[in-house]
XYZ file of C-alpha atoms in Angstrom:
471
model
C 78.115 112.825 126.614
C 80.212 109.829 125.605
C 78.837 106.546 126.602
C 80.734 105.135 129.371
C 81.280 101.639 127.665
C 81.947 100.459 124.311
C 79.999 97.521 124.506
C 77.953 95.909 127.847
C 77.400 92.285 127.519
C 74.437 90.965 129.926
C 75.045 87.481 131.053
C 78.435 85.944 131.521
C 77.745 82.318 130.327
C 79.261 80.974 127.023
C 77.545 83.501 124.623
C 78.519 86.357 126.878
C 82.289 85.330 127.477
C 82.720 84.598 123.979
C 81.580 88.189 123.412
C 83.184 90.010 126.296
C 86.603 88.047 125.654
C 86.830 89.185 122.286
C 85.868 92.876 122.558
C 88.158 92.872 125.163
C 91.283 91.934 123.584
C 90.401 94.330 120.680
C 90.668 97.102 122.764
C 87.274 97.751 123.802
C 85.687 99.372 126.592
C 83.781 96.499 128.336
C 81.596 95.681 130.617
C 80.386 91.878 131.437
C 77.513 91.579 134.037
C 76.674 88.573 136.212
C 73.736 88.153 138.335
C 74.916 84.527 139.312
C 77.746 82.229 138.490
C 80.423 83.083 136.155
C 80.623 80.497 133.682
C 76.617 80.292 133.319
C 74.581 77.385 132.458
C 77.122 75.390 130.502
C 80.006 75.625 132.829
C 78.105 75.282 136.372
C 74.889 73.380 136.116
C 75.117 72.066 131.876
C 77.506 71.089 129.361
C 80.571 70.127 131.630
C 79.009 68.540 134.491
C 76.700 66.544 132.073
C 79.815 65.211 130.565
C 81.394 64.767 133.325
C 78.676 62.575 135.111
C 78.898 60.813 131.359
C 82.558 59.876 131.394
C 81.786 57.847 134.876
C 78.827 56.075 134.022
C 80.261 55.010 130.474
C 83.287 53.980 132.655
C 80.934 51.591 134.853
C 79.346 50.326 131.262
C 82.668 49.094 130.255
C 83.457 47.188 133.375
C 80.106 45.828 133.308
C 80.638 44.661 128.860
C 84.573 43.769 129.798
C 83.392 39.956 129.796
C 82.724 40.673 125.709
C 86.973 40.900 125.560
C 87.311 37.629 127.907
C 88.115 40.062 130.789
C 85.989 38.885 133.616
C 85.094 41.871 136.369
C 82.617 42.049 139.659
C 80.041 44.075 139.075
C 81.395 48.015 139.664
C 80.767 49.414 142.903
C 79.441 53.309 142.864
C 80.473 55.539 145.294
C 77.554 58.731 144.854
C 79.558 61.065 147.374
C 83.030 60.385 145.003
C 81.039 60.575 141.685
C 79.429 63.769 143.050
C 83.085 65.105 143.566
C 84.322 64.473 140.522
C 82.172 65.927 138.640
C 82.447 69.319 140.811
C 86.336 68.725 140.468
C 85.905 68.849 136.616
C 84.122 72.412 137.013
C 86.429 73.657 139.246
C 89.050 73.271 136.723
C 87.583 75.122 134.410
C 86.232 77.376 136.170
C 89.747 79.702 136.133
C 88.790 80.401 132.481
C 85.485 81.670 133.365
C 86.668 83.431 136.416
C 86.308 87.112 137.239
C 89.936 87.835 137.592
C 90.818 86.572 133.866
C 88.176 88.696 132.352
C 89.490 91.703 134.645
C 93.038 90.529 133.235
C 91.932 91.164 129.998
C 90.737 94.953 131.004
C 87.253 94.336 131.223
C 85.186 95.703 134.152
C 83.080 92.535 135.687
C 79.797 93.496 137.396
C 78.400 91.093 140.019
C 74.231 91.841 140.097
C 70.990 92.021 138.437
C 71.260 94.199 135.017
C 67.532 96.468 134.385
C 67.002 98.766 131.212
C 66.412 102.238 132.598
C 65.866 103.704 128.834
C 67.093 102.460 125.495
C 70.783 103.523 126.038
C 71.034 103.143 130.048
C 71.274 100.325 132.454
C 70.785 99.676 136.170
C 73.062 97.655 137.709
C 72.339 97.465 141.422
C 71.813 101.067 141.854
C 74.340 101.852 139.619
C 73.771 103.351 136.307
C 76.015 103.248 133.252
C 75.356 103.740 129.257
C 76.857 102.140 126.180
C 77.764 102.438 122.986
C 76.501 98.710 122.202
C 74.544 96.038 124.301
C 75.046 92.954 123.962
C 72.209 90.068 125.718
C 73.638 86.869 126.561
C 71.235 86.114 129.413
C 70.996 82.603 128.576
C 67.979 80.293 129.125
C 66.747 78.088 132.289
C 64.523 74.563 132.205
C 61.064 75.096 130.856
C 58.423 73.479 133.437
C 55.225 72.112 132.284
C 52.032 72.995 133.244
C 50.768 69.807 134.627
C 48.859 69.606 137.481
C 49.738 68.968 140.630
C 53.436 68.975 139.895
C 53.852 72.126 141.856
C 53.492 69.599 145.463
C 56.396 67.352 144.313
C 59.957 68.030 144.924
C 61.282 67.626 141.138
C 64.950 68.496 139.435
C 66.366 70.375 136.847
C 69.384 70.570 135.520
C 70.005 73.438 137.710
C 69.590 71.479 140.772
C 70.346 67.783 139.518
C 73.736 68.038 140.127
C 73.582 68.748 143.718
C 71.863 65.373 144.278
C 73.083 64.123 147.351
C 71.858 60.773 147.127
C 71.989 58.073 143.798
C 68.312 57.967 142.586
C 66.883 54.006 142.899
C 63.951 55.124 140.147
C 64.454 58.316 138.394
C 61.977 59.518 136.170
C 62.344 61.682 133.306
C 60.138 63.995 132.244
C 61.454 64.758 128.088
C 63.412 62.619 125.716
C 65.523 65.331 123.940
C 69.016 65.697 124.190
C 69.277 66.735 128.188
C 66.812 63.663 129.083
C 68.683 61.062 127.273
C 71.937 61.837 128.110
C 71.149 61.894 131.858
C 68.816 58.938 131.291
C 72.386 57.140 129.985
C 74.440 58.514 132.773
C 72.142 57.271 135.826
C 71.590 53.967 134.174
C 75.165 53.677 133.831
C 75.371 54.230 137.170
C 73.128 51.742 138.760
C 69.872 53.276 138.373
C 66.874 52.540 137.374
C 65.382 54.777 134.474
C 62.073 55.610 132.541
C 61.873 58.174 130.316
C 58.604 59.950 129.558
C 58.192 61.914 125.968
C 54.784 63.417 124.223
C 56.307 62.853 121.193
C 59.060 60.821 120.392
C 62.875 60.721 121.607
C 65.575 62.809 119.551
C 62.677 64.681 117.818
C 64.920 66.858 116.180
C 67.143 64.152 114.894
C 66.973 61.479 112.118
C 64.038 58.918 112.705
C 66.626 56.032 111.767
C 68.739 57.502 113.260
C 66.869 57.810 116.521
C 65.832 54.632 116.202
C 69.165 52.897 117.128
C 69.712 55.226 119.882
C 66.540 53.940 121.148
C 67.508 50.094 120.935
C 70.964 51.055 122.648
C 69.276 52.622 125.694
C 66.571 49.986 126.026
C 68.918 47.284 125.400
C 70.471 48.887 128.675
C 67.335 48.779 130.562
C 66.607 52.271 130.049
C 61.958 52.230 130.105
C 61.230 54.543 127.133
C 57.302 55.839 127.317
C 56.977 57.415 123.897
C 53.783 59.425 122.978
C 52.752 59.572 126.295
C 51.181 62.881 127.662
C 51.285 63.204 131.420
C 48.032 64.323 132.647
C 48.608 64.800 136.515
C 51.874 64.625 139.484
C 51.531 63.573 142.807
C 54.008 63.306 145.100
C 56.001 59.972 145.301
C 56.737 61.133 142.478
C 54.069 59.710 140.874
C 52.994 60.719 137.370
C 49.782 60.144 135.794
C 49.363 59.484 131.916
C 46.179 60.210 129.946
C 45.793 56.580 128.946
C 45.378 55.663 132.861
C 49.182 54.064 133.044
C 50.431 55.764 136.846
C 54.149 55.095 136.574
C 55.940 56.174 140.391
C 59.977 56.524 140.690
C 61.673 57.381 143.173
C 63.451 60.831 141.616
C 61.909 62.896 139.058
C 63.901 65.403 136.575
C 61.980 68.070 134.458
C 64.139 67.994 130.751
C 61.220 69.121 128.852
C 63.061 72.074 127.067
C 64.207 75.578 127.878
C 62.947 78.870 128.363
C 65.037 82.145 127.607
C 65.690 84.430 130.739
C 63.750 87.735 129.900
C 61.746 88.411 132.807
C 64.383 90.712 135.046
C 65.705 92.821 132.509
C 62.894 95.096 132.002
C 63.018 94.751 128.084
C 60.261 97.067 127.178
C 62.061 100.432 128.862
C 64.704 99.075 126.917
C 62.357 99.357 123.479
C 63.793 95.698 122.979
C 61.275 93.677 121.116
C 60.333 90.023 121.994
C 59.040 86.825 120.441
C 57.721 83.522 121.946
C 61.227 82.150 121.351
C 63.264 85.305 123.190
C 64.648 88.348 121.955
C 63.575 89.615 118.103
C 66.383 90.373 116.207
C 67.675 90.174 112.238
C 69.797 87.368 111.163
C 72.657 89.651 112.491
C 71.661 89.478 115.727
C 70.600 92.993 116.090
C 67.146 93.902 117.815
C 64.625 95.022 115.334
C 63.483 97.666 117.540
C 66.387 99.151 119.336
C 69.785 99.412 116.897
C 71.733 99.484 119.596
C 71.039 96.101 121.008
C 72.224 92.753 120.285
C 71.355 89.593 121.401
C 73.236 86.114 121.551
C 73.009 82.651 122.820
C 69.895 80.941 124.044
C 67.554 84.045 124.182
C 68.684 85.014 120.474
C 65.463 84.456 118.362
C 67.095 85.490 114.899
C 64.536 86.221 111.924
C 61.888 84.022 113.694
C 64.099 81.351 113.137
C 64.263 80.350 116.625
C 67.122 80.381 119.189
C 69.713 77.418 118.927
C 71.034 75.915 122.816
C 74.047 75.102 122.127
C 77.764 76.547 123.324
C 78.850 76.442 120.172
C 75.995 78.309 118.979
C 77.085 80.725 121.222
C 80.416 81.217 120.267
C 79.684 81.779 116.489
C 76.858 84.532 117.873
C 80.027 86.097 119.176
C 82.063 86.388 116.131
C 78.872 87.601 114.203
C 78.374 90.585 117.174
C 81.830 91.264 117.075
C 82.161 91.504 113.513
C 79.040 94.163 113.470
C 79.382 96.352 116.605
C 83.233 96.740 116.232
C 83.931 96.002 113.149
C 80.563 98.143 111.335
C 81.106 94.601 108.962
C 78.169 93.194 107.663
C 77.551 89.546 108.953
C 74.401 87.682 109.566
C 73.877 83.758 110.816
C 74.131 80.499 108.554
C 72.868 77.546 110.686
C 72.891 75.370 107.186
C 76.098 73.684 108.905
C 75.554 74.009 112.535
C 76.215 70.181 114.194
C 74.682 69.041 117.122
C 74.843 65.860 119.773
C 73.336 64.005 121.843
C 76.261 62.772 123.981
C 74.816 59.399 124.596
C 76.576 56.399 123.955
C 76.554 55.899 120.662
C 76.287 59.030 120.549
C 74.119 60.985 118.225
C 75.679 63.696 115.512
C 73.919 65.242 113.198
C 74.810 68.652 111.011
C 72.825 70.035 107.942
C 69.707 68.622 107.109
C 67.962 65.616 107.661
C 66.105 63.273 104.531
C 63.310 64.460 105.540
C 63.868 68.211 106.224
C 65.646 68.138 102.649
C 62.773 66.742 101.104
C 60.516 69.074 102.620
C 62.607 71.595 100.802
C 62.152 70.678 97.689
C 65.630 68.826 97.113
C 66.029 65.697 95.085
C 68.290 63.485 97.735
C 70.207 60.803 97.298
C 70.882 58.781 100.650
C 73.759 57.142 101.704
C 74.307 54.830 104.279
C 77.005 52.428 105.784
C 76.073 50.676 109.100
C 78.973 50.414 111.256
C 78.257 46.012 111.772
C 80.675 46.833 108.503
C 83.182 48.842 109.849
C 86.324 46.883 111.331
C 87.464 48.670 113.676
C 83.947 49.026 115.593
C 83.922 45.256 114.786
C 87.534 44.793 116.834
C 86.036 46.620 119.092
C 82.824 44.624 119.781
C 80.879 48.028 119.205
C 78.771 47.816 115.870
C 75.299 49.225 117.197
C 75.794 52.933 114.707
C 75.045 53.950 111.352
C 76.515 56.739 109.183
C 73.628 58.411 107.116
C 74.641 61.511 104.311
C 71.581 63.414 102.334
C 72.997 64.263 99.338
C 71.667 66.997 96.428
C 73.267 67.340 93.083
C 76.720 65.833 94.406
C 76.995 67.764 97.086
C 76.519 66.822 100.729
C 73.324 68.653 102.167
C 73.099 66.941 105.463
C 74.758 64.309 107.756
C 74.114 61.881 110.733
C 76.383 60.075 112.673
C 75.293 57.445 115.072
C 78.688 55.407 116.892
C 80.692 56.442 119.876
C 82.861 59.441 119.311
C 80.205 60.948 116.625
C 80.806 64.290 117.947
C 84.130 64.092 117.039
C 83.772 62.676 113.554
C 80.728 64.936 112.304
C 83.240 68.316 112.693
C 84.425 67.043 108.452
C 80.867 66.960 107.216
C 80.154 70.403 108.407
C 82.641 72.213 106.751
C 81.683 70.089 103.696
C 78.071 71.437 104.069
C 79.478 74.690 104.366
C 82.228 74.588 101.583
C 79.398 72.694 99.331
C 81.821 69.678 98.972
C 81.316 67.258 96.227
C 80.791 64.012 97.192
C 83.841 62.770 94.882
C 86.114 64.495 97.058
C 84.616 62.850 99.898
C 84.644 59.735 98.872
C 88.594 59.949 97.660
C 89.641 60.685 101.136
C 92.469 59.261 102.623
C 91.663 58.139 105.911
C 93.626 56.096 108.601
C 92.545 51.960 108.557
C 91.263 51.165 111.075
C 89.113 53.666 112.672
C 85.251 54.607 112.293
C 85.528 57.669 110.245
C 85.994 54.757 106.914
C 82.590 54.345 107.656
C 81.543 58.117 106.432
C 83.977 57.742 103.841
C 82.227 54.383 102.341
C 79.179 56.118 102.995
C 80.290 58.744 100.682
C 82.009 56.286 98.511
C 78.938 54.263 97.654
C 77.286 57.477 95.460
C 79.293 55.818 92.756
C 79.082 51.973 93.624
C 76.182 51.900 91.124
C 77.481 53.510 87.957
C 81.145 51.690 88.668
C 79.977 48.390 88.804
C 77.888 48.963 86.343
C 77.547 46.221 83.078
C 78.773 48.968 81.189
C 81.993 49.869 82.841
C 82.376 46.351 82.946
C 82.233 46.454 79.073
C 84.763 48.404 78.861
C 87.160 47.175 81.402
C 86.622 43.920 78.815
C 87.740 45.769 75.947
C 90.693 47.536 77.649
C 91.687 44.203 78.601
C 92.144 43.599 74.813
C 94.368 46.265 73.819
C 98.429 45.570 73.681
C-alpha cells in the first residue's frame, strides 16, 4: 500500500518548518505535526522574545550612558506591563510566518496533537493513524533542571515560563552562565534589576577564555554578581540557594538556564526502532537514524555521529537543507559544523565561528593568533564603545577559527564563516576593502597584522633603501 505521506515532520519549531516548508514547495506530500505552539521554542518562549526583551533593556542602558555624549537624561522609568507587551507584540508579528494557515497555503496538511510511533513506518496522531514514506524529528528540546535538592518546593522559571512574568524581578537569580543565562542576566539588569548569576564552571564555557573574559568585565561593570565555580548544594524557598562552600545567596526570582534537554519521552521511540543517545536521537552525519532508514532527525534532538546536537535556529535550518537534499533528492549530504557561528546576544555581544586557540591546538594545528582590540578602532572610539576584541586562529594562512567580542558581533562574524568554509587565505582577508569608519576594520587589521612582522621587517626595509636608489 502506498504510504499516505511523502515525508511527516514531528515538531513544528524552526527545524521542523524549515523542513516542512521546503518539502512542501517541492511538491511533496506533507505532513507537519504540533503538539503545542506553532513556531516552537524559538518563536514563542526563545530566540525572539529573548531579543526582544534585549532591544528594551539595551534601550534603558543607553539613556542611562547618554551623559558619556554630554546628553544629560533622568534615570529611565520601566513600565513591566508595557515591556511585557512588547515583547508579545514582537511574536505576534511573526507569528503569521509560523502560522497554520501559511503552511496549509503551501499544501501541507498541519496536525494539531501528540505524535506516537505505532511501528517503524506508522504513527499515532490522536487516534489517528497515518504512514510515510520519510520521517522527519524536529521535536526540539526544553530547559534541563538540576537535580538539587530541595528545588522541587520553590517556584523557579524557565525560559518557557519567564516570559509570562507578570511582575519585574527586584533580585533574580540565575541558575547557569551560558548563553540563555547571560543574555537574560543583561536584559533584567538593563532593566532595573538586580542580578547574580550562579555557574559550576565558568561563564561562556564554550567560548574563548579571553574572550569571555571581557564579557565578564562588561556585565560586572554593570552590576551584574557573577558566582563562578560555584556548585549549588541545596534550594529553599525564598528562593534561597545554598552553595557547597557555605555562601546562602537569596533573590527574590530564580531562573533555571542550566542547559537543555531533547524532547524524547512522548514519542514512543523504541516501537519506532529509533535509536537514542544521552544527547537525543542517534543518527549519521546525514541525519539519518542508525537504526531505522527511514527516519531522520533535526534540530535540538539531532545527536549526529556522537557529535552532539547543536541549539541553535540556524542549526536548524541547515539540518533542513541536509534532510531535504537526502529524502527527496536520494543526494548524498552529511553535516560540516567546522563553520557553524554562534552568539551570545549580550552587549558586546559575543561571536564566535570555527575553532577556538585552544580547540585548534588540541587538534594538533600550529596557530598563529591575531588580535586587534577595538580601544583601536575609531569608530567604536566615536562612539565611546571600546570594551571588544577581535581574535582570528589562524593555520597555514588560512583562517581556522574566529571571535568577535563588540556590539553587533553577530552581524560581523557572518564573513569569517564563509572564510572558514571557503578556506580563505588570510591575504585576501587582510586586502579587503572595507567602509572607514565602522568596526568590521577591526577584523580586517586583525587579519592584516599576519604580515606586520615580515613587512616591517629590517629586511624589507633594506630593500625599500635600495629601491630608493635606482633612477
Amino acid at each position: 500500500m502506498p504510504a499516505d505521506f511523502d515525508l511527516a515532520v514531528i515538531g513544528a519549531g524552526a527545524a521542523g518548518l524549515s523542513v516542512a516548508a521546503g518539502a512542501a514547495q517541492l511538491g511533496a506530500r506533507v505532513a507537519l505535526i504540533e503538539r503545542g505552539r506553532m513556531g516552537g521554542d524559538c518563536l514563542n518562549t526563545g530566540c525572539v522574545p529573548s531579543k526582544a526583551l534585549l532591544a528594551a533593556a539595551h534601550a534603558a542602558r543607553s539613556v542611562r550612558e547618554a551623559a558619556r555624549f554630554g546628553v544629560i537624561a533622568a534615570e529611565p522609568g520601566i513600565d513591566w506591563d508595557r515591556v511585557r507587551a512588547g515583547v508579545q507584540a514582537v511574536i505576534a508579528e511573526i507569528a503569521p510566518v509560523d502560522s497554520e494557515a501559511r503552511f496549509r497555503a503551501l499544501g501541507a496538511t498541519v496536525l494539531l496533537g501528540e505524535a506516537r510511533f505505532i511501528d517503524p513506518a506508522t504513527l499515532n496522531v490522536e487516534g489517528r493513524t497515518l504512514t510515510a514514506g520519510r520521517f522527519v524529528i524536529a521535536a526540539g528540546s526544553r530547559a534541563a533542571v538540576p537535580a538539587i535538592p530541595g528545588l522541587e518546593k520553590v517556584p523557579y522559571w524557565t525560559n518557557d515560563s519567564l516570559f509570562d512574568l507578570a511582575e519585574k524581578p527586584d533580585h533574580l537569580l540565575i541558575l547557569g552562565g551560558g548563553p540563555i543565562g547571560l543574555e537574560m542576566a543583561d536584559a533584567f539588569s538593563g532593566l532595573g534589576c538586580r542580578v547574580t548569576v550562579i555557574e559550576s564552571d565558568r561563564i561562556a564555557a564554550k567560548d574563548d577564555p579571553e574572550l569571555a573574559a571581557g564579557l565578564r568585565l562588561a556585565l560586572t561593570r554593570r552590576g551584574v554578581l557573577l558566582r563562578e565555580g560555584a556548585t549549588v548544594q541545596s534550594a529553599a524557598p525564598g528562593p534561597l540557594l545554598i552553595l557547597a562552600d557555605g555562601e546562602r545567596i537569596a533573590g527574590s526570582h530564580l531562573l533555571v538556564a542550566a542547559g537543555r534537554t531533547p524532547n524524547l519521552a512522548a514519542l514512543n521511540l523504541a516501537a519506532g526502532n529509533i535509536a537514542v543517545s544521552r544527547a537525543g536521537i542517534a543518527t549519521d552525519r546525514g541525519l539519518r537514524s542508525v537504526s531505522n532508514k527511514r527516519v531522520f532527525a533535526v534540530g535540538d534532538i539531532a545527536d549526529p555521529a556522537g557529535i552532539g546536537p547543536r541549539a541553535f535556529t540556524h542549526a536548524g535550518s541547515y539540518h533542513a537543507g541536509i534532510v531535504i537534499r537526502r529524502a527527496l533528492f536520494r543526494l548524498p549530504a552529511s553535516i560540516d559544523y567546522a563553520a557553524l557561528p554562534r552568539v551570545t546576544y549580550t552587549d558586546p555581544e559575543l561571536a564566535q565561528t570555527g575553532l577556538t586557540e585552544r580547540e585548534a591546538v588540541a587538534a594538533g594545528m600550529k596557530v598563529r593568533v591575531l588580535r586587534w582590540p577595538l580601544a583601536e578602532n575609531d569608530r567604536a572610539v566615536a562612539e565611546r564603545d571600546t570594551a571588544g576584541l577581535v581574535k582570528l586562529v589562524v593555520n597555514r594562512n588560512r583562517i581556522v577559527g574566529a571571535g568577535i567580542l563588540a556590539p553587533r558581533a553577530g552581524e560581523m562574524i557572518s564573513l569569517w564563516s564563509l572564510a572558514i568554509a571557503r578556506r580563505t587565505k588570510v591575504s585576501a582577508l587582510a586586502g579587503l576593502i572595507v567602509p572607514y569608519p565602522t568596526r568590521s576594520e577591526a577584523a580586517k587589521r586583525a587579519a592584516g597584522s599576519f604580515f606586520a612582522a615580515r613587512l616591517f621587517s629590517a629586511r624589507t626595509k633594506a630593500l625599500v633603501r635600495f629601491l630608493r636608489l635606482l633612477p
